[in-house]
Amino acid sequence: REGTVFQGEMEKYGSKPSEVYCNDGGGEMGFDGLDLVIKLETEWTRVLEMIKEEIREELKANQEDLSSLPPMLFRSTLLYKSSCDGTAYTTLLDSTKGKEGLLFLFRHGDTHRFGAFVMGGLQEPEDPTKENYYDTGIFFLSLKGAYARPTKIPLDDPAQCVCMGGRQGAANNADDEPAAKMFLGDGRLWLGWGIGDPQGPSKDITQCHTWLDRDDLPQGYQGIWKDGVGSLAASDFFAADDIEIWNICHNWPRRTST
């Protein structure tokens, strides 16, 4: 089987760069005791396979000749970790500025771990008091809790979008109310949730809200149901115990975000 190399750079967190050959399988990975959302090589292997599937589909849609491409290799850098860097929205923005191919990972208690992969970067609005709603490739994934094994949750084209509130602004809901600092997947995952708060969205981006329609969820879903929708976390409104954002780079042609 084609080898997939994972290279992780952790210098920001006091650890030396390391390299893990993911499809050797089975081992637990860590960086000088840093408590990562994904610890097992087998989980990293599956997540990178999901990302590779998405990249292949995008390139095929653009009529790229995949037969001429070399084996895909990944380089993954941890840009942001809320338990180390704090929970401010501005810190998240500064940490991810100028990067594309962003893997969001969430831990909610001991029972649920999940994430989202955004093909493009996080694009702030020019006016810091406004919001920026734009299309980009995105899918969700469950690592533990909502499914028995790591599972990719593809989204239909209308949900292939992100909304970023400005540094002094917010991402609005369907009623045009300031609801959060940002959302992924056309409102399926909100960070910095704070609707109804007189002061607006929460300054703490670990305050989250998430939901998925029945049609969004592949077979095998075993998570909660509330008002007819599911959740990749243990509840639909939750405080994430940790959020990580990884920059996933690869050696194949890169899709330009829209």
Coordinates of C-alpha atoms in Angstrom, one line a residue:
R1 CA 0.0 0.0 0.0
E2 CA 1.2 3.5 -0.7
G3 CA 3.0 5.0 2.2
T4 CA 1.7 8.1 4.0
V5 CA 4.2 10.1 5.9
F6 CA 3.1 12.4 8.7
Q7 CA 5.6 15.1 9.7
G8 CA 4.7 17.1 12.7
E9 CA 6.3 20.3 13.7
M10 CA 5.9 21.2 17.4
E11 CA 8.6 23.7 18.0
K12 CA 6.1 26.4 19.1
Y13 CA 5.1 24.1 22.0
G14 CA 8.7 23.3 23.1
S15 CA 9.0 20.0 21.3
K16 CA 11.4 19.1 18.5
P17 CA 10.0 18.3 15.0
S18 CA 9.2 14.6 14.6
E19 CA 8.2 12.2 11.9
V20 CA 5.7 9.4 12.2
Y21 CA 5.1 6.8 9.4
C22 CA 1.4 6.5 9.9
N23 CA 0.6 3.2 8.2
D24 CA 3.0 1.3 10.4
G25 CA -0.1 1.5 12.7
G26 CA -1.0 0.9 16.3
G27 CA 1.4 3.1 18.2
E28 CA 0.6 6.1 20.4
M29 CA 2.1 9.4 19.4
G30 CA 3.0 12.3 21.6
F31 CA 5.3 15.2 21.7
D32 CA 7.1 15.5 25.0
G33 CA 3.9 14.9 27.0
L34 CA 1.8 17.3 25.0
D35 CA -1.8 16.1 25.3
L36 CA -3.0 15.9 21.7
V37 CA -6.6 15.3 20.5
I38 CA -5.3 12.6 18.2
K39 CA -2.8 10.2 19.9
L40 CA -3.1 7.0 17.9
E41 CA -1.2 6.6 14.6
T42 CA -4.1 4.6 13.3
E43 CA -6.4 7.6 13.8
W44 CA -4.0 10.0 12.0
T45 CA -3.8 7.5 9.2
R46 CA -7.5 7.5 8.7
V47 CA -7.8 11.3 9.0
L48 CA -5.1 11.8 6.3
E49 CA -6.9 9.2 4.1
M50 CA -10.0 11.4 4.4
I51 CA -8.1 14.5 3.4
K52 CA -6.5 12.6 0.5
E53 CA -9.9 11.5 -0.7
E54 CA -11.1 15.1 -0.7
I55 CA -8.0 16.4 -2.5
R56 CA -8.4 13.6 -5.2
E57 CA -12.0 14.5 -5.8
E58 CA -11.2 18.2 -6.1
L59 CA -8.4 17.5 -8.6
K60 CA -10.6 15.1 -10.6
A61 CA -13.3 17.7 -10.8
N62 CA -10.7 20.1 -12.2
Q63 CA -9.7 17.4 -14.7
E64 CA -6.2 16.9 -13.3
D65 CA -4.2 13.9 -14.5
L66 CA -3.8 12.0 -11.2
S67 CA -1.7 9.2 -12.9
S68 CA 1.2 11.5 -13.3
L69 CA 1.4 12.6 -9.6
P70 CA 3.9 11.2 -7.1
P71 CA 2.8 9.4 -3.9
M72 CA 1.1 12.0 -1.7
L73 CA 3.1 13.0 1.4
F74 CA 1.8 15.2 4.2
R75 CA 3.4 17.8 6.5
S76 CA 1.3 18.7 9.4
T77 CA 2.0 21.6 11.7
L78 CA 0.1 22.4 14.9
L79 CA -0.8 26.1 14.6
Y80 CA -3.1 26.6 17.6
K81 CA -4.1 24.7 20.7
S82 CA -6.6 26.4 23.0
S83 CA -5.4 24.7 26.2
C84 CA -1.9 26.1 25.5
D85 CA -2.6 29.4 23.6
G86 CA -5.7 30.6 25.3
T87 CA -9.3 30.9 24.0
A88 CA -9.3 34.4 22.4
Y89 CA -10.6 34.6 18.8
T90 CA -7.8 37.0 17.9
T91 CA -5.2 34.4 18.9
L92 CA -6.9 31.8 16.7
L93 CA -6.8 34.3 13.8
D94 CA -3.2 35.3 14.3
S95 CA -2.1 31.7 14.6
T96 CA -3.7 30.6 11.3
K97 CA -3.2 33.8 9.2
G98 CA -2.1 33.0 5.6
K99 CA -2.5 29.2 5.9
E100 CA -4.7 26.9 3.8
G101 CA -5.6 23.3 4.5
L102 CA -6.8 23.6 8.1
L103 CA -7.7 20.7 10.3
F104 CA -9.9 21.7 13.3
L105 CA -9.9 19.1 16.1
F106 CA -12.2 19.2 19.1
R107 CA -12.3 17.3 22.4
H108 CA -15.5 17.4 24.5
G109 CA -15.0 15.5 27.7
D110 CA -13.6 12.0 27.7
T111 CA -16.3 10.6 25.3
H112 CA -16.3 12.8 22.2
R113 CA -13.6 13.8 19.7
F114 CA -14.3 15.2 16.3
G115 CA -13.2 17.8 13.7
A116 CA -13.5 19.6 10.4
F117 CA -11.2 20.0 7.5
V118 CA -11.2 23.4 5.6
M119 CA -9.5 23.3 2.2
G120 CA -9.0 27.1 2.1
G121 CA -7.9 29.4 4.8
L122 CA -9.7 31.6 7.3
Q123 CA -10.5 34.8 5.5
E124 CA -11.2 37.8 7.7
P125 CA -13.5 40.5 6.4
E126 CA -11.8 43.7 5.3
D127 CA -14.0 45.7 7.8
P128 CA -13.2 44.2 11.3
T129 CA -16.8 45.1 12.4
K130 CA -18.4 43.0 9.6
E131 CA -18.5 39.3 8.6
N132 CA -17.1 37.4 5.6
Y133 CA -19.1 34.5 4.2
Y134 CA -17.4 32.6 1.5
D135 CA -17.3 29.2 -0.3
T136 CA -14.5 26.7 0.3
G137 CA -14.2 22.9 0.4
I138 CA -15.0 21.4 3.9
F139 CA -16.0 18.2 5.5
F140 CA -16.6 17.1 9.1
L141 CA -15.2 14.0 10.8
S142 CA -15.9 12.0 14.0
L143 CA -13.1 10.3 15.9
K144 CA -14.9 9.0 18.9
G145 CA -18.4 9.2 20.4
A146 CA -20.8 9.8 17.5
Y147 CA -19.4 6.8 15.6
A148 CA -17.8 3.6 16.7
R149 CA -14.7 4.4 14.5
P150 CA -13.2 7.4 12.7
T151 CA -15.8 8.5 10.1
K152 CA -15.8 11.1 7.4
I153 CA -19.0 13.3 7.2
P154 CA -19.1 14.8 3.7
L155 CA -21.3 17.9 3.2
D156 CA -23.4 18.9 0.2
D157 CA -22.3 21.8 -2.0
P158 CA -24.6 24.4 -0.2
A159 CA -22.8 23.7 3.1
Q160 CA -19.3 24.1 1.6
C161 CA -18.8 27.4 3.2
V162 CA -17.3 29.3 6.1
C163 CA -18.3 32.6 7.8
M164 CA -15.7 34.6 9.7
G165 CA -16.7 37.5 12.0
G166 CA -14.3 40.4 12.1
R167 CA -12.1 41.0 15.1
Q168 CA -14.7 43.5 16.4
G169 CA -17.6 41.8 14.7
A170 CA -19.5 38.6 14.6
A171 CA -20.9 35.8 12.4
N172 CA -24.7 36.3 12.1
N173 CA -27.4 33.6 12.2
A174 CA -30.2 33.3 9.7
D175 CA -32.1 36.1 11.5
D176 CA -29.1 38.4 11.1
E177 CA -28.4 38.3 14.8
P178 CA -24.8 38.3 16.0
A179 CA -24.5 34.7 17.1
A180 CA -20.8 33.7 17.3
K181 CA -17.3 34.6 16.2
M182 CA -17.3 32.2 13.2
F183 CA -19.0 29.2 11.8
L184 CA -18.1 26.2 9.6
G185 CA -20.3 24.2 7.2
D186 CA -23.1 26.8 6.7
G187 CA -23.8 27.1 10.4
R188 CA -23.3 23.4 11.4
L189 CA -20.5 24.3 13.8
W190 CA -20.2 27.7 15.6
L191 CA -17.2 28.9 17.6
G192 CA -17.5 31.6 20.2
W193 CA -21.2 31.1 20.5
G194 CA -23.1 33.7 22.5
I195 CA -26.4 34.5 21.0
G196 CA -28.7 36.3 23.5
D197 CA -25.8 37.7 25.4
P198 CA -26.1 41.5 25.6
Q199 CA -22.4 41.7 25.0
G200 CA -22.6 39.7 21.8
P201 CA -20.7 36.5 20.9
S202 CA -18.5 34.9 23.5
K203 CA -14.8 36.1 23.6
D204 CA -14.1 32.4 24.4
I205 CA -14.0 30.4 21.2
T206 CA -14.4 27.1 23.0
Q207 CA -18.1 28.0 23.6
C208 CA -19.6 26.1 20.7
H209 CA -22.8 25.1 19.1
T210 CA -23.1 22.2 16.6
W211 CA -25.8 20.3 14.8
L212 CA -26.1 18.0 11.8
D213 CA -29.2 17.0 9.8
R214 CA -30.1 13.3 9.4
D215 CA -29.2 13.6 5.7
D216 CA -25.7 14.9 6.7
L217 CA -24.9 11.8 8.8
P218 CA -23.6 8.6 7.2
Q219 CA -24.9 5.2 8.4
G220 CA -23.7 4.1 11.8
Y221 CA -24.4 7.3 13.8
Q222 CA -24.8 6.6 17.5
G223 CA -24.7 10.1 19.0
I224 CA -27.4 12.2 20.5
W225 CA -30.6 13.4 18.9
K226 CA -32.3 16.7 19.9
D227 CA -35.1 18.3 18.0
G228 CA -34.5 16.0 15.1
V229 CA -30.8 16.9 14.6
G230 CA -27.6 15.1 15.7
S231 CA -24.3 16.3 17.1
L232 CA -20.6 15.2 16.9
A233 CA -20.1 16.4 20.5
A234 CA -21.8 15.1 23.6
S235 CA -24.4 17.9 23.3
D236 CA -25.5 20.5 20.8
F237 CA -24.3 23.4 23.0
F238 CA -20.9 22.7 24.6
A239 CA -17.6 24.1 25.9
A240 CA -14.8 22.3 24.2
D241 CA -12.1 21.0 26.5
D242 CA -9.5 21.6 23.8
I243 CA -9.4 22.9 20.2
E244 CA -6.5 22.3 17.9
I245 CA -5.9 23.7 14.4
W246 CA -3.3 21.9 12.2
N247 CA -2.0 23.1 8.9
I248 CA -2.0 20.1 6.6
C249 CA 0.3 20.6 3.6
H250 CA 0.9 18.1 0.8
N251 CA 3.0 17.7 -2.3
W252 CA 0.1 17.5 -4.9
P253 CA -1.3 20.5 -6.8
R254 CA -3.2 22.8 -4.4
R255 CA -6.8 23.8 -4.9
T256 CA -7.3 27.5 -4.9
S257 CA -10.0 28.5 -2.4
T258 CA -12.9 30.4 -3.7

